[in-house]
Short mmCIF file of C-alpha atoms in Angstrom, two decimals:
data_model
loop_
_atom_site.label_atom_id
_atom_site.label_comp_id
_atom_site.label_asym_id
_atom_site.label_seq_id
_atom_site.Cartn_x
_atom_site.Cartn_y
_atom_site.Cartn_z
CA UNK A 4 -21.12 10.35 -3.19
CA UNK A 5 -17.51 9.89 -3.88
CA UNK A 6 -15.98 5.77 -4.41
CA UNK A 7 -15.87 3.51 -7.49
CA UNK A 8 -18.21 2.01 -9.32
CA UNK A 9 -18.45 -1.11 -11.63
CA UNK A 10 -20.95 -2.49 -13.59
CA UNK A 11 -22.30 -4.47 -14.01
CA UNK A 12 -22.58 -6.64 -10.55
CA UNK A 13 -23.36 -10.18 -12.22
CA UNK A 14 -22.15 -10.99 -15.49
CA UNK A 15 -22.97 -14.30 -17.52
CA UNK A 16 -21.33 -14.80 -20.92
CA UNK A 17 -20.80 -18.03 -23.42
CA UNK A 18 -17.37 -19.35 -23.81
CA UNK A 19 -15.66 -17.95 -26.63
CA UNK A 20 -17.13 -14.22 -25.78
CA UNK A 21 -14.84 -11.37 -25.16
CA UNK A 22 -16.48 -9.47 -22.26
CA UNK A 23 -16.00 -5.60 -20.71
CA UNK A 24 -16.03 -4.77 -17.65
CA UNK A 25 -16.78 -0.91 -16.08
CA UNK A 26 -14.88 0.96 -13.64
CA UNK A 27 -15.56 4.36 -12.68
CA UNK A 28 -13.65 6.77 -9.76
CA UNK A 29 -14.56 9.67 -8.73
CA UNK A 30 -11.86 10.17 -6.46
CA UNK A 31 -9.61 11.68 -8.58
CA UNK A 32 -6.94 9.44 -8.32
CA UNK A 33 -4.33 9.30 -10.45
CA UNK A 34 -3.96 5.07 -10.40
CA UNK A 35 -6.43 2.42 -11.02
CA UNK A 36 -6.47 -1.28 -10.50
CA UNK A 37 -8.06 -4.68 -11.19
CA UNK A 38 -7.55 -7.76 -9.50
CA UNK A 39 -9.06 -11.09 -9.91
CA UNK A 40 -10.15 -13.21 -6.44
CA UNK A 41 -10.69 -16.78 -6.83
CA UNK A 42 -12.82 -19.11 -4.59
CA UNK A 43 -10.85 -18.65 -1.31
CA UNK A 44 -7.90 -17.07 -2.83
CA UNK A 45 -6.24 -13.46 -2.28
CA UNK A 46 -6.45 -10.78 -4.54
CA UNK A 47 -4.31 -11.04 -8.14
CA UNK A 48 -3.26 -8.01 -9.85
CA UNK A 49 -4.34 -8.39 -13.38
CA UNK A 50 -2.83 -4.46 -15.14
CA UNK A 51 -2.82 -1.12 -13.24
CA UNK A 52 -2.30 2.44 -14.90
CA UNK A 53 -0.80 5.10 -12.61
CA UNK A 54 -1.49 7.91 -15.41
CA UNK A 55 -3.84 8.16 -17.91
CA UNK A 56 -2.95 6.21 -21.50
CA UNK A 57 -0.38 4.51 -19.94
CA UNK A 58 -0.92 1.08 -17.88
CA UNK A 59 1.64 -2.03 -16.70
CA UNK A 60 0.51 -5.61 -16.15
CA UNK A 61 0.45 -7.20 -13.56
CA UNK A 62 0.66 -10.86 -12.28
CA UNK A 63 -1.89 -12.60 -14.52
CA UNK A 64 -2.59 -9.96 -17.26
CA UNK A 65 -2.62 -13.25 -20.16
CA UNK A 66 -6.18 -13.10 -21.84
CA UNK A 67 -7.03 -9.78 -20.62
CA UNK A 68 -6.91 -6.09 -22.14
CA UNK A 69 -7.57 -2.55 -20.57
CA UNK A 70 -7.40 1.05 -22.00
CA UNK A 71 -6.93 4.01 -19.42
CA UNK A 72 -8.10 6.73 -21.98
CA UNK A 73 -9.68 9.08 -19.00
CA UNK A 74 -8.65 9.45 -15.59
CA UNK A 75 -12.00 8.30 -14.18
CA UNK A 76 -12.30 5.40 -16.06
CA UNK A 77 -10.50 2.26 -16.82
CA UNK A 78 -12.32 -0.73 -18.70
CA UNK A 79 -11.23 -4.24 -18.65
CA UNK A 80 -12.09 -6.82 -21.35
CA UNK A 81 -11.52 -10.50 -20.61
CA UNK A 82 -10.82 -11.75 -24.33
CA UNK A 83 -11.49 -15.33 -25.46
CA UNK A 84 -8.11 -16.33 -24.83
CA UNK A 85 -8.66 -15.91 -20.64
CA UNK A 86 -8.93 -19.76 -20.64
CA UNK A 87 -10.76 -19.84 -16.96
CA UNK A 88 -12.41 -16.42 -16.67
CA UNK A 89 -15.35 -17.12 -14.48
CA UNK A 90 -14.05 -15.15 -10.83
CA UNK A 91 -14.55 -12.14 -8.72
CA UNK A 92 -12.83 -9.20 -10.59
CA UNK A 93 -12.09 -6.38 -8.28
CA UNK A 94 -11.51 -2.58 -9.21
CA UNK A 95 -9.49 -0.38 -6.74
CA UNK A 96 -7.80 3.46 -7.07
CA UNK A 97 -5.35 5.46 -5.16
CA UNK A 98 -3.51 8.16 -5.17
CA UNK A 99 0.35 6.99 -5.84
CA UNK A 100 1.74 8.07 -2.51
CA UNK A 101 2.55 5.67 -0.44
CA UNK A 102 0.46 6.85 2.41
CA UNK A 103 -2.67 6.86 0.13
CA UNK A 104 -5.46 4.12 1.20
CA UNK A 105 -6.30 2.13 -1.47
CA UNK A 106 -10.24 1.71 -2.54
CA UNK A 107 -11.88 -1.01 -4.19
CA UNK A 108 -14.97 -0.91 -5.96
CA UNK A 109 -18.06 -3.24 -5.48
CA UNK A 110 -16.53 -5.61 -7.41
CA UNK A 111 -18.24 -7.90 -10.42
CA UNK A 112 -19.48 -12.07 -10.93
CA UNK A 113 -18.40 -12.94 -14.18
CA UNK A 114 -19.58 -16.29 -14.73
CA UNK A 115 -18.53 -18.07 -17.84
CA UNK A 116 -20.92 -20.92 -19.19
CA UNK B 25 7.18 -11.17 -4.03
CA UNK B 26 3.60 -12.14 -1.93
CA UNK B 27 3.70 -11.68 1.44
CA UNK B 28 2.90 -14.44 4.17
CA UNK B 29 -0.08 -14.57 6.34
CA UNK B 30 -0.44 -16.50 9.22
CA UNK B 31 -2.64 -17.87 10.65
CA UNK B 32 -4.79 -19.22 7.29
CA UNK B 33 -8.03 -19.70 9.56
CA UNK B 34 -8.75 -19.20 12.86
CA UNK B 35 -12.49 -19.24 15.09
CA UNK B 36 -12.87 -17.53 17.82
CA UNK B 37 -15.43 -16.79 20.89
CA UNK B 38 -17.38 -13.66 20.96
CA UNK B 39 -15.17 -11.64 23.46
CA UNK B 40 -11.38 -13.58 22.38
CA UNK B 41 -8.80 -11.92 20.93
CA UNK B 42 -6.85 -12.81 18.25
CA UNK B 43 -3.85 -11.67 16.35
CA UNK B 44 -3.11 -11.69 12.44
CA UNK B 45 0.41 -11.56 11.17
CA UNK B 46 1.90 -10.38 7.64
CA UNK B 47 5.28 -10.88 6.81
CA UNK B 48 7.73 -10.11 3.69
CA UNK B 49 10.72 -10.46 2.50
CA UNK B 50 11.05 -7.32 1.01
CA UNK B 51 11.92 -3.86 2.94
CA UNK B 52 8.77 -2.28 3.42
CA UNK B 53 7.66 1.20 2.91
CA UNK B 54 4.25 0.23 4.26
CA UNK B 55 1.49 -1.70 4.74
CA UNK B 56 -2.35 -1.69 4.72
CA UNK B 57 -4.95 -3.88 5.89
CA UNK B 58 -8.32 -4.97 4.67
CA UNK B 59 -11.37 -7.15 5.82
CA UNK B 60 -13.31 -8.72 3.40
CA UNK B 61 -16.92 -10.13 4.14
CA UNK B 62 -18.45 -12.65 1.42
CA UNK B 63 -19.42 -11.25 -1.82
CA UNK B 64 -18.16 -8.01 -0.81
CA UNK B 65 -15.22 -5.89 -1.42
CA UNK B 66 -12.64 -5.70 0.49
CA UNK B 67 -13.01 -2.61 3.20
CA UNK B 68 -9.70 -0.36 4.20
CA UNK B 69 -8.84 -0.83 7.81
CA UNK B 70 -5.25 0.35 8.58
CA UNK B 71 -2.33 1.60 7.43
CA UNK B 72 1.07 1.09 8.92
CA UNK B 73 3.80 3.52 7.73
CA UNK B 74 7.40 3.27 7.92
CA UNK B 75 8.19 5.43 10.99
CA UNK B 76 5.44 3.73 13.16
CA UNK B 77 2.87 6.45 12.07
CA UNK B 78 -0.97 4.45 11.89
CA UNK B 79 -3.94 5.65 9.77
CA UNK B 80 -7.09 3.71 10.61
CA UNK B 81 -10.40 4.24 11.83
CA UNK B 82 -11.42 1.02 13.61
CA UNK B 83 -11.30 -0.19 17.15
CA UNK B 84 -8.53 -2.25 15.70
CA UNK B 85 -4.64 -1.94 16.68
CA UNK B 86 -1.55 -2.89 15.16
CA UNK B 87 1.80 -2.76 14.78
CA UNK B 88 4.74 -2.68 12.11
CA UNK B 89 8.09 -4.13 12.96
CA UNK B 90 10.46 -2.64 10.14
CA UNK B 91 13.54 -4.68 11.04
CA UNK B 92 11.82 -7.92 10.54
CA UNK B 93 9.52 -6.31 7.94
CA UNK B 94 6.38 -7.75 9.79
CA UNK B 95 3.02 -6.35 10.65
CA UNK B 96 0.56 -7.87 12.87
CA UNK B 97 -2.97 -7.09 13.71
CA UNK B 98 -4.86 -7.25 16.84
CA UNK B 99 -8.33 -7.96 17.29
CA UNK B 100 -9.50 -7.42 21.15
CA UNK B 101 -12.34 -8.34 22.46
CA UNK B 102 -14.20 -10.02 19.54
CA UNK B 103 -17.74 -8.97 17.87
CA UNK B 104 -19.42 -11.57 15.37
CA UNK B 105 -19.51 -8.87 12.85
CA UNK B 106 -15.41 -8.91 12.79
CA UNK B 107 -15.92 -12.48 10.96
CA UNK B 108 -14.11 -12.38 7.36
CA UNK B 109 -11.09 -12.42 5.91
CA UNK B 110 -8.60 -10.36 6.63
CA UNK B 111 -5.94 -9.13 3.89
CA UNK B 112 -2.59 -7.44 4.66
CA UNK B 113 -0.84 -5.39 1.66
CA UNK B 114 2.53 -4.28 1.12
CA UNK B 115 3.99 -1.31 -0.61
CA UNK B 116 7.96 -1.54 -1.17
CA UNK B 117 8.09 1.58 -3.57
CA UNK B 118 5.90 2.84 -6.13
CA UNK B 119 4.52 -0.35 -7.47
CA UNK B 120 1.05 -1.46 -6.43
CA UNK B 121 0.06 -2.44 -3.45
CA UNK B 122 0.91 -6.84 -3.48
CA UNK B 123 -1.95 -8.80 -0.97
CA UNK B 124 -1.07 -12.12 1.05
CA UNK B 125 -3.08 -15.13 0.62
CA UNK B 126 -5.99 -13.69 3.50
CA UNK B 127 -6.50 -15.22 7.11
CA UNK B 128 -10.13 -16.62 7.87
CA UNK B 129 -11.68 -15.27 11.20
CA UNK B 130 -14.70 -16.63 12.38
CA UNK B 131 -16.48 -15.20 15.27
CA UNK B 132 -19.24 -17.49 17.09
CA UNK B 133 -21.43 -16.48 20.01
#
């Protein structure tokens, strides 16, 4: 089957823990995204790369890291310095046209205690 | 900038219609709409392109005004299962997509 995939689904670290996150496309699109959705909130764009080994932030990308070293695959790591990381963090790809739809992944729970 | 969604909430009978509207201040090259159910990702909907062209795949119409750079969404004859909240993005060039704030539809029977 073709879509994205992130793992893991529920994630529970201490404060003070850098953590990863996964995101894998098989789409072969050429950009990937991650967004961070708060308790009733839209969706915040945290970095996006639109070509592999290069990537842009976004809106909120203080605290947070991400390496776009294969076109499949683009990691995020929430550092220790994310000082309120606990949220929905959403992965999405496209291809950069602007007729392209957009696809998010399943999305993962990071829950900070 | 965000774009503006209106209404924030809104409940509805099974069978009502209702209509979501997205708004920006920006000229817009296009824009694409999402529902999102709780816990879940967002799913694609529509896309409205400059032009008036649509690509969607849902017994769900809408519409894209380019002079006033507004899109609006209409929901006819309502199901429970179109409860969630809907998201409009907007593309101005090639940036990423930016998402409004989300309207809340609840369907009851």
């Amino acid at each position: 089957d073709g879509g994205i995939t992130q793992s893991p689904k529920y994630l529970f670290r201490k404060e003070g823990q850098n953590v990863t996150l996964s995101c894998e496309q098989n789409l072969n699109h050429d950009a990937m995204y991650w967004y961070r959705q708060d308790p009733g909130q839209g969706l915040r764009l945290i970095y996006y790369s639109q070509i592999v080994n290069d990537f842009q932030k976004g809106d909120i990308a203080e605290g947070y890291s991400v390496s776009r070293e294969k076109k499949e695959s683009f990691p995020l790591t929430v550092t220790s310095a994310q000082k309120n990381p606990t949220a929905f963090y959403l992965c999405a790809s496209r291809q950069t046209g602007g007729t392209d739809t957009q696809y998010f992944g399943p999305g993962t729970r990071l829950t900070v205690l | 900038q965000q774009p503006v969604q209106s209404p924030q909430a809104v409940i509805l009978r099974e069978g009502e219609d209702a209509v979501i509207n997205c708004s920006s201040s920006k000229a817009l090259y296009s824009v694409h709409w999402y529902r999102q159910k709780h816990g879940e990702a967002p799913v694609f909907l529509m896309i409205l392109l400059k032009g008036g062209e649509q690509k969607g795949h849902e017994k769900i119409s809408a519409s894209f005004n380019e002079k006033k750079q507004q899109s609006s969404l209409y929901l006819t004859a309502s199901q429970l299962s179109y409860s969630g909240t809907y998201f409009c993005g907007t593309l101005s060039g090639n940036t990423p997509l930016v998402f409004g704030k989300g309207t809340r539809l609840s369907v009851i029977a």
